[in-house]
Tab-separated table of C-alpha atoms and ligand atoms in Angstrom:
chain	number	residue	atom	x	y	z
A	28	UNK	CA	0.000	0.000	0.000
A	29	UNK	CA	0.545	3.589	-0.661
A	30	UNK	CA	-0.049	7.267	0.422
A	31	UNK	CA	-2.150	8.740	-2.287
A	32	UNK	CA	0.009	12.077	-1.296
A	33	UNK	CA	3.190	11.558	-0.131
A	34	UNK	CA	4.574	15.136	0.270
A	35	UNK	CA	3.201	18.360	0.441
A	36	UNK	CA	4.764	21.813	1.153
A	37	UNK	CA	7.221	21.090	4.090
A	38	UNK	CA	5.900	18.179	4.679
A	39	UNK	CA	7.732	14.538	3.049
A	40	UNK	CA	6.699	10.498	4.261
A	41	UNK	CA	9.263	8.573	4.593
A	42	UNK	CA	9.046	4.527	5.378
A	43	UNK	CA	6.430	2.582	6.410
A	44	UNK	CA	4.574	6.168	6.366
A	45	UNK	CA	4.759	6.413	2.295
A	46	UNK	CA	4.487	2.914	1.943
A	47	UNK	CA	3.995	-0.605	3.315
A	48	UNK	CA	5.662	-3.649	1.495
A	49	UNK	CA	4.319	-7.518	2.061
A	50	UNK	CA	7.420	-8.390	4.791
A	51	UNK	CA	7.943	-11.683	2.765
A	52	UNK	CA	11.160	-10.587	1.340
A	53	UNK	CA	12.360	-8.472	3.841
A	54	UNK	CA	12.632	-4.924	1.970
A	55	UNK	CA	10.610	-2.469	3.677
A	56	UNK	CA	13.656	-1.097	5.982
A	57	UNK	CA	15.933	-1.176	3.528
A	58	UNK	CA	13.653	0.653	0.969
A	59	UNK	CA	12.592	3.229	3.732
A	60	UNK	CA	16.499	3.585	4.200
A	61	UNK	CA	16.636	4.279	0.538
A	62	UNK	CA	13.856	6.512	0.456
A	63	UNK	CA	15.188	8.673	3.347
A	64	UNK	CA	18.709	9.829	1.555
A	65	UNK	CA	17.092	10.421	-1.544
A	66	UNK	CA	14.947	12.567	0.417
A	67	UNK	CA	18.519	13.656	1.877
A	68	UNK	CA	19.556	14.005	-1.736
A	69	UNK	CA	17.402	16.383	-2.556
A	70	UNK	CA	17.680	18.606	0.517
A	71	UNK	CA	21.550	19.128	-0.646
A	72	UNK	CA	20.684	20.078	-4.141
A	73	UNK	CA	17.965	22.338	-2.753
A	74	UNK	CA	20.664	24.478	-0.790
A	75	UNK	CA	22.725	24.011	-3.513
A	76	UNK	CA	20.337	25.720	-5.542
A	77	UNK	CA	19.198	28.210	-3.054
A	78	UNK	CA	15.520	26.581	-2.999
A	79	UNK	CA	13.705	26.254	0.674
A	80	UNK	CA	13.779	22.421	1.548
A	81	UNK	CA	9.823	22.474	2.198
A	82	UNK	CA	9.693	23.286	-1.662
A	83	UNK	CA	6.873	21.189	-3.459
A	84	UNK	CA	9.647	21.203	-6.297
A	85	UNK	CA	12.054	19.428	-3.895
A	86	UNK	CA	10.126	16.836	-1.956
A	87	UNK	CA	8.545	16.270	-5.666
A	88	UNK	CA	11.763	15.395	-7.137
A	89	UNK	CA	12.378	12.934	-3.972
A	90	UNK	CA	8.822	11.333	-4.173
A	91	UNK	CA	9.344	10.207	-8.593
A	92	UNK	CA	12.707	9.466	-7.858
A	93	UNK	CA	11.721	6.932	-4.677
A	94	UNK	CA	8.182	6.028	-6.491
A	95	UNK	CA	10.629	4.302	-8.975
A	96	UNK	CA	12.909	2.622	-6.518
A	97	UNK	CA	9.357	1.518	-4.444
A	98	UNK	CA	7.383	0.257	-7.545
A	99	UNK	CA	10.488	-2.194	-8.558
A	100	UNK	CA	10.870	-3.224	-4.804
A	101	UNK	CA	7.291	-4.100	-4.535
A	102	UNK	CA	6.979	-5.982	-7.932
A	103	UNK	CA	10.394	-7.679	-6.584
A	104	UNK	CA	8.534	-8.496	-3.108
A	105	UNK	CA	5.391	-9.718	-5.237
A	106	UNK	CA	6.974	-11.756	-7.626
A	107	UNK	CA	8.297	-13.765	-4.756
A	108	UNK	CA	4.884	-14.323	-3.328
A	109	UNK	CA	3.468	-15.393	-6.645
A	110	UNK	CA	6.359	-18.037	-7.133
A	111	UNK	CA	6.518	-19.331	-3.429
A	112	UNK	CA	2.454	-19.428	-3.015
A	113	UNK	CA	1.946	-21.656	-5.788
A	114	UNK	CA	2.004	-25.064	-4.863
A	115	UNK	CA	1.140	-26.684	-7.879
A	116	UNK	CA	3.524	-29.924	-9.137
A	117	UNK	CA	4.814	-28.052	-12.710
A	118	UNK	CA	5.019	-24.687	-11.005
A	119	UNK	CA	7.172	-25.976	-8.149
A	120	UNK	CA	9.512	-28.306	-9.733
A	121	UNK	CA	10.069	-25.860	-12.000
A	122	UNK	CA	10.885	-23.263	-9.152
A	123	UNK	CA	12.964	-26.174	-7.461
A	124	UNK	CA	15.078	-26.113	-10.543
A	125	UNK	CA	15.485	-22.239	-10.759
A	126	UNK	CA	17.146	-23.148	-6.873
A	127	UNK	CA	19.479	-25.642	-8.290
A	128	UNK	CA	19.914	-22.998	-11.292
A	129	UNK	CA	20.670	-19.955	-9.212
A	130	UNK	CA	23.369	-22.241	-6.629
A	131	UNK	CA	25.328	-23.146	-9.991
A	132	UNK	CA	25.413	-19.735	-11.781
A	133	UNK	CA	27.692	-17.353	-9.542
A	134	UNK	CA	26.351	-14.576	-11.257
A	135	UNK	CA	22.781	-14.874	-10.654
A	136	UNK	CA	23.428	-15.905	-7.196
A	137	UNK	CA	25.247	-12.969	-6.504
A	138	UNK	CA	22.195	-10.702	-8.482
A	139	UNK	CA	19.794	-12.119	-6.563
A	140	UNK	CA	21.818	-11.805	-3.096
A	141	UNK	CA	21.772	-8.142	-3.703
A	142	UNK	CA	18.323	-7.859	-4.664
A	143	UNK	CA	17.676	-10.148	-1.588
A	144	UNK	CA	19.901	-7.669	0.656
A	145	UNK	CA	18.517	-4.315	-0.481
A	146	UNK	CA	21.608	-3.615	-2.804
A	147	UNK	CA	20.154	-2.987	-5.783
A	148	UNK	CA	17.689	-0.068	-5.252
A	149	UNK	CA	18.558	3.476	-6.302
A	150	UNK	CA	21.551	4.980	-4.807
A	151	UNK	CA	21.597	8.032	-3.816
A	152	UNK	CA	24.490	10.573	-4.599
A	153	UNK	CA	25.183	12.885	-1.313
A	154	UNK	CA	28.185	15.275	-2.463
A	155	UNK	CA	29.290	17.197	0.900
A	156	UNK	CA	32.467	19.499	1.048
A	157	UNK	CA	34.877	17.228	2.631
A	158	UNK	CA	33.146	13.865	1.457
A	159	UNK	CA	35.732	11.853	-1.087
A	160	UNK	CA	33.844	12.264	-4.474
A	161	UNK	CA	32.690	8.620	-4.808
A	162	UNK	CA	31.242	8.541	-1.424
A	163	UNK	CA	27.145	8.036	-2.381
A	164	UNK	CA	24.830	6.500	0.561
A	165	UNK	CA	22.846	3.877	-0.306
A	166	UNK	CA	23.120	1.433	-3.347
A	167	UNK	CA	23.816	0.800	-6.650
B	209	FAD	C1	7.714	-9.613	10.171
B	209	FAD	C2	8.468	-8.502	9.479
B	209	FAD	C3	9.767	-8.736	9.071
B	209	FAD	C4	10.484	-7.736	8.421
B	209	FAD	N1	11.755	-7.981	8.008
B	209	FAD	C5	12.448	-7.044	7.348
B	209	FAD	C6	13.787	-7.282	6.898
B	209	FAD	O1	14.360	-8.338	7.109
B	209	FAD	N2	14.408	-6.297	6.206
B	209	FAD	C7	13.830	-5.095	5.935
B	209	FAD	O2	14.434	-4.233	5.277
B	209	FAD	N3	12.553	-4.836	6.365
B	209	FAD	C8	11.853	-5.760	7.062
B	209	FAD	N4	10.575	-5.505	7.503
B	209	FAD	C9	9.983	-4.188	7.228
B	209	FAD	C10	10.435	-3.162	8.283
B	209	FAD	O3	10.122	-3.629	9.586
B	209	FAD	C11	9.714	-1.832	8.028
B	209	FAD	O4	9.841	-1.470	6.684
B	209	FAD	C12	10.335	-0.734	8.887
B	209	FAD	O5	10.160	-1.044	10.257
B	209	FAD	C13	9.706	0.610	8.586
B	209	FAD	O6	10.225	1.545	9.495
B	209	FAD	P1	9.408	2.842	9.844
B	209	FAD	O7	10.226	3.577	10.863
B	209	FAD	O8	9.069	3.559	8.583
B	209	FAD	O9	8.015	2.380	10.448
B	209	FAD	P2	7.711	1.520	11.754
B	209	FAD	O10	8.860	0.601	12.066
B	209	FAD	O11	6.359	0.943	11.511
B	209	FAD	O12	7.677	2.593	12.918
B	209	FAD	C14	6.574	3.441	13.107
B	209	FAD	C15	6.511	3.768	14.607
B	209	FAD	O13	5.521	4.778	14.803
B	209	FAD	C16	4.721	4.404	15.906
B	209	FAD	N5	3.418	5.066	15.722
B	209	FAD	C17	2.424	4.742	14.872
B	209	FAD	N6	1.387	5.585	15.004
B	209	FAD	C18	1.741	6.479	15.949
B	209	FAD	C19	1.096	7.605	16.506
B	209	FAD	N7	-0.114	7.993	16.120
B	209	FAD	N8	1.769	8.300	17.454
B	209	FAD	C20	3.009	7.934	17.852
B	209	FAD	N9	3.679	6.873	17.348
B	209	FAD	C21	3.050	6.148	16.394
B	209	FAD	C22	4.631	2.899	15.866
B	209	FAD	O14	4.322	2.380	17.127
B	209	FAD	C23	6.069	2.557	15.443
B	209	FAD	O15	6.935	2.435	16.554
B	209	FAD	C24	9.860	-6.482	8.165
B	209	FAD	C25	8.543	-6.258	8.603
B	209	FAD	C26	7.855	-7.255	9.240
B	209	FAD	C27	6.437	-6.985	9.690
């Protein structure tokens, strides 16, 4: 579920507030975390830019840039559902051999251990005077 109106002039939800994910696949925290330093994010370009951080323009920015990051998560979180609730024989030996699939292929394994861990969602880019110019929060 969703707020129909996440932010208004000075005002911005962040986590469970904005949205609430099915806990099956353990995202919500991580995708709050996400949420809160692109909301961060945008509060640094703001006084970059001279623009109050209550600005409709600024917590707009932050709500399609998170909306994105949210509507994968939840499709990710869904999916999940859809292929561990179905118990019938075809659909589950066929999931049983995406298992055995994803243990042999490193690479998937190690796509779906981000995606698993939260590593995957939209990173934010936080450039402070003194921070080294790679340093972002939050992930790739
Ligand atoms: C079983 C389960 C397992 C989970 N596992 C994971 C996981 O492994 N990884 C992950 O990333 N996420 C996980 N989540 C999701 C994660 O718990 C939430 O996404 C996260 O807690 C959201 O944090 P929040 O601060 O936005 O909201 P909340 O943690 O819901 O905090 C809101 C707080 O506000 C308080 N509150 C509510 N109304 C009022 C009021 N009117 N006045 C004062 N206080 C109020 C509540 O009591 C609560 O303490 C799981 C969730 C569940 C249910």
């Amino acid at each position: 579920t969703t707020v129909a109106e996440p932010v208004r002039p000075g005002v911005a939800l962040v986590g469970n507030a904005a949205h609430a994910l099915h806990p099956v696949a353990g995202q919500g925290f991580n995708l709050a975390l996400r949420g809160l330093m692109t909301l961060v994010e945008q509060f640094r370009l703001a006084q970059e830019q001279g623009i109050g951080i209550g600005d409709l323009e600024v917590l707009g920015r932050y709500q399609s840039l998170h909306r994105q990051d949210w509507q994968q998560t939840v499709r990710f979180s869904d999916s999940l559902i859809r292929l561990f609730g179905q118990s019938m024989a075809p659909v589950a030996a066929a999931r049983d051999a995406g298992l055995v699939g994803l243990d042999l292929l490193p690479g998937a394994k190690r796509w779906f251990a981000r995606k698993a861990m939260g590593l995957s969602g939209r990173r934010a880019v936080i450039d402070r005077p003194g921070n080294r110019p790679q340093e972002t929060i939050g992930h790739e």
